[in-house]
Short mmCIF file of C-alpha atoms in Angstrom, two decimals:
data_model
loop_
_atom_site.label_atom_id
_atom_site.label_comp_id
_atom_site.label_asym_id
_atom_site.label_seq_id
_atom_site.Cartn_x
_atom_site.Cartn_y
_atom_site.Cartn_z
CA UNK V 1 -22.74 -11.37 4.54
CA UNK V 2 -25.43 -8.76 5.68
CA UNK V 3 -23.39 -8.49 8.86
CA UNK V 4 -20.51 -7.78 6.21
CA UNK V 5 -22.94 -5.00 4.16
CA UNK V 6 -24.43 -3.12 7.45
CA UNK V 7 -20.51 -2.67 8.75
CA UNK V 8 -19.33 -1.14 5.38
CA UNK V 9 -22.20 1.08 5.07
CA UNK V 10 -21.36 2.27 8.35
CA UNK V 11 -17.94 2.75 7.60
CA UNK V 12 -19.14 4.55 4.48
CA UNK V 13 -20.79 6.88 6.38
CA UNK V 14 -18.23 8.47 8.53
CA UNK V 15 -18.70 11.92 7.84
CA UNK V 16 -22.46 11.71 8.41
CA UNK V 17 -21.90 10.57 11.65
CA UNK V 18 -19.45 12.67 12.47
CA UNK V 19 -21.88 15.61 13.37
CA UNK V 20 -23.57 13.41 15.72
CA UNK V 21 -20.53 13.06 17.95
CA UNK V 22 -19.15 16.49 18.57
CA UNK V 23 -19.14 15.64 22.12
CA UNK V 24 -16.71 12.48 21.82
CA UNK V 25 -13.28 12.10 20.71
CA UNK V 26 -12.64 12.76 17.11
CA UNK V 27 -9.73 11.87 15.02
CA UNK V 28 -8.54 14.96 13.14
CA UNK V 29 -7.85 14.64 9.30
CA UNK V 30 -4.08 13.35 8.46
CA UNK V 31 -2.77 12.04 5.66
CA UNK V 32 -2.09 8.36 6.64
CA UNK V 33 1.15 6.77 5.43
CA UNK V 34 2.69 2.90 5.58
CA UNK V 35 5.22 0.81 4.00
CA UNK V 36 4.23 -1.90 2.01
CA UNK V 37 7.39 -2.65 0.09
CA UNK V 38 10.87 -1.71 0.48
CA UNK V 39 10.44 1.15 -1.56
CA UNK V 40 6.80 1.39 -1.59
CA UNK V 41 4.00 3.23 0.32
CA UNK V 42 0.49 3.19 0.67
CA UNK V 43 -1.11 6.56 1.09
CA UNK V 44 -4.54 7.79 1.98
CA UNK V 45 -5.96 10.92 3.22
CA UNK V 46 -8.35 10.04 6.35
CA UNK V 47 -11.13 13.33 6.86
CA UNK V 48 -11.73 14.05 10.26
CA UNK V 49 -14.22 11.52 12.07
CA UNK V 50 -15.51 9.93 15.17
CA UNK V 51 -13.91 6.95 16.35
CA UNK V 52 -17.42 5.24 16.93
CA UNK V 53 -18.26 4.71 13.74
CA UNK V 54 -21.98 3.42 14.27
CA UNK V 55 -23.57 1.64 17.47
CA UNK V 56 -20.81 -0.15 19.34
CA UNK V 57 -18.17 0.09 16.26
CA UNK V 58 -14.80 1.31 17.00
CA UNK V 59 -12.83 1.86 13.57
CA UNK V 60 -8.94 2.49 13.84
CA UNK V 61 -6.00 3.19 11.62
CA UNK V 62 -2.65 1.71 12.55
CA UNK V 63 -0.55 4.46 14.51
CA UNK V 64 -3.63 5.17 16.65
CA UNK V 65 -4.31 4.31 20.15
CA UNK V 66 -8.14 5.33 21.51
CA UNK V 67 -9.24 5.30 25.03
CA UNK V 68 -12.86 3.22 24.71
CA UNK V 69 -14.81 4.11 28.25
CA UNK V 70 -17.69 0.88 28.50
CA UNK V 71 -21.26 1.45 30.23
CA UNK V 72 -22.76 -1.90 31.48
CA UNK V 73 -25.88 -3.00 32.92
CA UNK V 74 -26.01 -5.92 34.90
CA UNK V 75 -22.72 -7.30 32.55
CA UNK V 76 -23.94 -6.21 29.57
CA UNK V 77 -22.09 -3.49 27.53
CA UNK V 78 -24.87 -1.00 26.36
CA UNK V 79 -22.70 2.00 25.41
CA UNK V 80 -19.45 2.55 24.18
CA UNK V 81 -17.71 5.91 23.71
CA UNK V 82 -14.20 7.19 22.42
CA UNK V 83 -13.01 9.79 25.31
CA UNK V 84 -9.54 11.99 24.87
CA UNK V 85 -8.16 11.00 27.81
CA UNK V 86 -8.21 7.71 30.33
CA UNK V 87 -10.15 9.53 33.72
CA UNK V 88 -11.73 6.22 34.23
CA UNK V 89 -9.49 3.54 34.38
CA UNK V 90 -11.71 0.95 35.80
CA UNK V 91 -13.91 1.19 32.73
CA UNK V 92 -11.58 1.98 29.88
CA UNK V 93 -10.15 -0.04 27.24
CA UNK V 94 -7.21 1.04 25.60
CA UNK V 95 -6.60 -0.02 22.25
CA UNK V 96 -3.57 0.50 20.12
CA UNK V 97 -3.12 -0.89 16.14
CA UNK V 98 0.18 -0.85 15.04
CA UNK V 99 2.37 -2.13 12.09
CA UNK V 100 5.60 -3.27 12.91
CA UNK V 101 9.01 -3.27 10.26
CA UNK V 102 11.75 -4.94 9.67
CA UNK V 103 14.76 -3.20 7.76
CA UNK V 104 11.67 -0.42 6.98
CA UNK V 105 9.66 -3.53 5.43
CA UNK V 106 6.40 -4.55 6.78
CA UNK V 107 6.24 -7.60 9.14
CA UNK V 108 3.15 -7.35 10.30
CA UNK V 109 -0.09 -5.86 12.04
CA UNK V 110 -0.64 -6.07 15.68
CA UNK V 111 -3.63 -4.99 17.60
CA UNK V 112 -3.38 -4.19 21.22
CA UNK V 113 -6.55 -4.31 23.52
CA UNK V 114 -5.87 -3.41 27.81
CA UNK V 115 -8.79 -5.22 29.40
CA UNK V 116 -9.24 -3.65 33.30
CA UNK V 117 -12.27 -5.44 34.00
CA UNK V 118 -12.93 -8.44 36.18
CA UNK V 119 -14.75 -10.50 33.15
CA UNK V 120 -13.30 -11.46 30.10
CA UNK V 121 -13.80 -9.33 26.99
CA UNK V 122 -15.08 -10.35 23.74
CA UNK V 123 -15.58 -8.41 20.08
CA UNK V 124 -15.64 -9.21 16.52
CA UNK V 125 -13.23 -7.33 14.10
CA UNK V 126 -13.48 -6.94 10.51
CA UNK V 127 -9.82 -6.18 8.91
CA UNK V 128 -9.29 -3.81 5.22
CA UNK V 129 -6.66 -4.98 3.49
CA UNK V 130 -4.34 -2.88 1.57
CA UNK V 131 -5.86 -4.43 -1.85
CA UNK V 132 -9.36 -2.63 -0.73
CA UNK V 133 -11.91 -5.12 0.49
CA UNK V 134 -12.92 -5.52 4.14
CA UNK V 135 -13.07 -9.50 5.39
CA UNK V 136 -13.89 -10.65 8.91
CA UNK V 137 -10.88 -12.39 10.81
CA UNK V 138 -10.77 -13.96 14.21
CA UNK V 139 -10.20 -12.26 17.10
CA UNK V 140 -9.38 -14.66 20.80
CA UNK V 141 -11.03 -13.17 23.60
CA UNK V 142 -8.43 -10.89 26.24
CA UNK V 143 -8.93 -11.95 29.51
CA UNK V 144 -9.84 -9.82 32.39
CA UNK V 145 -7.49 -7.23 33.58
CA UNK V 146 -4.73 -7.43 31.55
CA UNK V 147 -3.56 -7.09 27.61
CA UNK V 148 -4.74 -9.62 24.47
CA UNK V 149 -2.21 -8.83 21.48
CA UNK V 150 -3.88 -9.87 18.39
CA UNK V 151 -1.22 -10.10 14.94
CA UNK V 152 -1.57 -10.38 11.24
CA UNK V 153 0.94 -10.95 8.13
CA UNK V 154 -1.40 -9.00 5.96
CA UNK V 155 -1.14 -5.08 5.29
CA UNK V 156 -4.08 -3.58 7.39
CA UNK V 157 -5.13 -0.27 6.12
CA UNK V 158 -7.71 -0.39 9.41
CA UNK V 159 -9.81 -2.30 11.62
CA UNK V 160 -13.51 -2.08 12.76
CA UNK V 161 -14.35 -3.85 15.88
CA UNK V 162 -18.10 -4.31 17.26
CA UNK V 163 -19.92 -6.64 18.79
CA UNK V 164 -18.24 -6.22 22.18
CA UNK V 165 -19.67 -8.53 25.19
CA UNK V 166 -18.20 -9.89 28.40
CA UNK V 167 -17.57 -13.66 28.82
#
């Protein structure tokens, strides 16, 4: 539950943090639109902010994909940082969030995570439902060098993942 308390504060807090990040990848401002029903749409207006939404949290909106370039010491992931474009391939996650329709009706969330390295990759993610409260869900680990595809039935307004550690 504190776990649960820190992350939304954090996620509170996007605009503060945004001025400590200039030098990363920002998201610009858009207004962010999905289906929910057949004739029905959730809307929000997302400000301008940092990816990294506090130390080693990576917050995304479905219809993004964000190029996440690791630092390690001795296997251990110290840093994590959102980058514009993929330079670094050997030490860059890529990590898409998508909701997929059927007929222009939601079917479901998917969250796509490219692991190059040569250890298996680990996070936790905490999901915000369209009905406005954030809950943890599982998350299996993606194996080294290749893709984990992660997929939900619920309407995912975004995802915050953290906790990030090789196997």
């Amino acid at each position: 539950m504190k776990k649960n308390l820190v992350l939304c504060t954090l996620l509170s807090c996007l605009n503060s943090f945004a001025q400590n990040n200039n030098e990363k990848s920002m998201r610009d401002s858009f207004t962010f639109s999905m289906p929910v029903g057949k004739d029905s749409f959730y809307v929000s207006h997302i400000s301008a902010s940092p990816f990294i939404v506090g130390p080693k949290i990576l917050q995304i909106f479905p219809g993004e994909t964000v190029f996440i370039e690791v630092e390690q010491s001795n296997g251990v992931i110290t840093v994590i940082s959102s980058v514009k474009e993929n330079k670094n391939p050997e030490k860059t996650l890529e990590i898409s969030f998508l909701q997929n329709l059927k007929n222009n009706v939601h079917s479901h969330m998917m969250l796509k995570v490219k692991n190059p390295f040569k250890q298996d990759l680990s996070y936790e993610a905490m999901v915000h439902l369209v009905k406005g409260k954030w809950i943890s869900t599982s998350i299996m680990p993606v194996k080294a060098g290749i893709w984990g595809y992660e997929m939900w039935p619920d309407i995912i307004t975004s995802i915050a993942l953290s906790e990030w550690k090789f196997l």
